[in-house]
Amino acid sequence: MKKDNIDNLFDQLQGSFDTEKPTQGHQQRFLEKLNSNNKTIQLPKKKDHKFRYLSIAASVLLLCSLGFIYFNTNSNLNNQIVQISPEISNTEFYFANLIEQEVAKLQNESSPETKKIIADTMAQLSKLETNYKGIENDLIKGGNSKLILSAMITNFQTRIDLLEDVLSQIEEIKLIKKSTDENSII
């Protein structure tokens, strides 16, 4: 069996190791030289656990404050929109429920054949939702309110039309699959 490289190294160095003990008083002379250079060795201080707990508490407080500000800002946004145009709240509620129902129908139609079209539709709905949030911000900033309200309603209608078109495409896919299954020969 071959010897390892480490074994070969120790075989080559055998007899050349320094095994002598230091002379009497070596440690004392070393410490005197160390102290004469005015270099003091400071051991690291143990961390104070109170500071650790304080930093954790401060982090939690910061996260809670940010959460409160975020959710409070969102409700303030809705309140400002209602103050600008009270009827938009009712319209938004109506369209949001309608869109939610259509999305539920779309999710129920999920199958391997329709998986991609549903995913694309959900991505488009997300983009339209982001666009809607921008329109809301424009309304609050004081733009032409009639034009912006029209854009908001158009955004909702676009989402509903998109969902209805996709649902009709899914129905066509089902019909095509059903007719090909019926015409296939066993």
PDB file of N, CA, C and O in Angstrom, residues 23 31 100 109 135 160 167 171 174:
ATOM      1  N   THR A  23      14.723  27.680  28.082  1.00  0.00           N
ATOM      2  CA  THR A  23      15.562  27.840  29.271  1.00  0.00           C
ATOM      3  C   THR A  23      14.748  28.405  30.414  1.00  0.00           C
ATOM      4  O   THR A  23      13.667  28.978  30.209  1.00  0.00           O
ATOM      5  N   LEU A  31       7.517  38.174  28.930  1.00  0.00           N
ATOM      6  CA  LEU A  31       6.520  39.115  29.449  1.00  0.00           C
ATOM      7  C   LEU A  31       7.138  40.484  29.723  1.00  0.00           C
ATOM      8  O   LEU A  31       6.502  41.520  29.497  1.00  0.00           O
ATOM      9  N   GLU A 100     -63.704  39.733  -9.198  1.00  0.00           N
ATOM     10  CA  GLU A 100     -63.402  38.619  -8.304  1.00  0.00           C
ATOM     11  C   GLU A 100     -64.176  37.365  -8.708  1.00  0.00           C
ATOM     12  O   GLU A 100     -63.639  36.257  -8.706  1.00  0.00           O
ATOM     13  N   GLU A 109     -61.603  26.779 -14.128  1.00  0.00           N
ATOM     14  CA  GLU A 109     -61.415  26.189 -15.453  1.00  0.00           C
ATOM     15  C   GLU A 109     -59.973  25.737 -15.689  1.00  0.00           C
ATOM     16  O   GLU A 109     -59.618  25.358 -16.797  1.00  0.00           O
ATOM     17  N   ILE A 135     -53.455  55.458 -11.477  1.00  0.00           N
ATOM     18  CA  ILE A 135     -54.569  56.360 -11.793  1.00  0.00           C
ATOM     19  C   ILE A 135     -55.155  56.937 -10.508  1.00  0.00           C
ATOM     20  O   ILE A 135     -55.493  58.130 -10.442  1.00  0.00           O
ATOM     21  N   ILE A 160     -62.514  43.277 -16.966  1.00  0.00           N
ATOM     22  CA  ILE A 160     -63.668  42.389 -17.126  1.00  0.00           C
ATOM     23  C   ILE A 160     -63.702  41.818 -18.543  1.00  0.00           C
ATOM     24  O   ILE A 160     -63.948  40.623 -18.738  1.00  0.00           O
ATOM     25  N   LEU A 167     -62.261  33.455 -20.787  1.00  0.00           N
ATOM     26  CA  LEU A 167     -63.225  32.393 -20.489  1.00  0.00           C
ATOM     27  C   LEU A 167     -63.840  31.825 -21.768  1.00  0.00           C
ATOM     28  O   LEU A 167     -64.047  30.615 -21.888  1.00  0.00           O
ATOM     29  N   GLU A 171     -63.547  27.981 -23.231  1.00  0.00           N
ATOM     30  CA  GLU A 171     -64.687  27.183 -23.695  1.00  0.00           C
ATOM     31  C   GLU A 171     -64.404  26.601 -25.079  1.00  0.00           C
ATOM     32  O   GLU A 171     -64.742  25.451 -25.351  1.00  0.00           O
ATOM     33  N   LYS A 174     -62.094  23.712 -24.742  1.00  0.00           N
ATOM     34  CA  LYS A 174     -62.831  22.544 -24.243  1.00  0.00           C
ATOM     35  C   LYS A 174     -63.611  21.868 -25.368  1.00  0.00           C
ATOM     36  O   LYS A 174     -63.627  20.636 -25.476  1.00  0.00           O
TER      37      LYS A 174
END
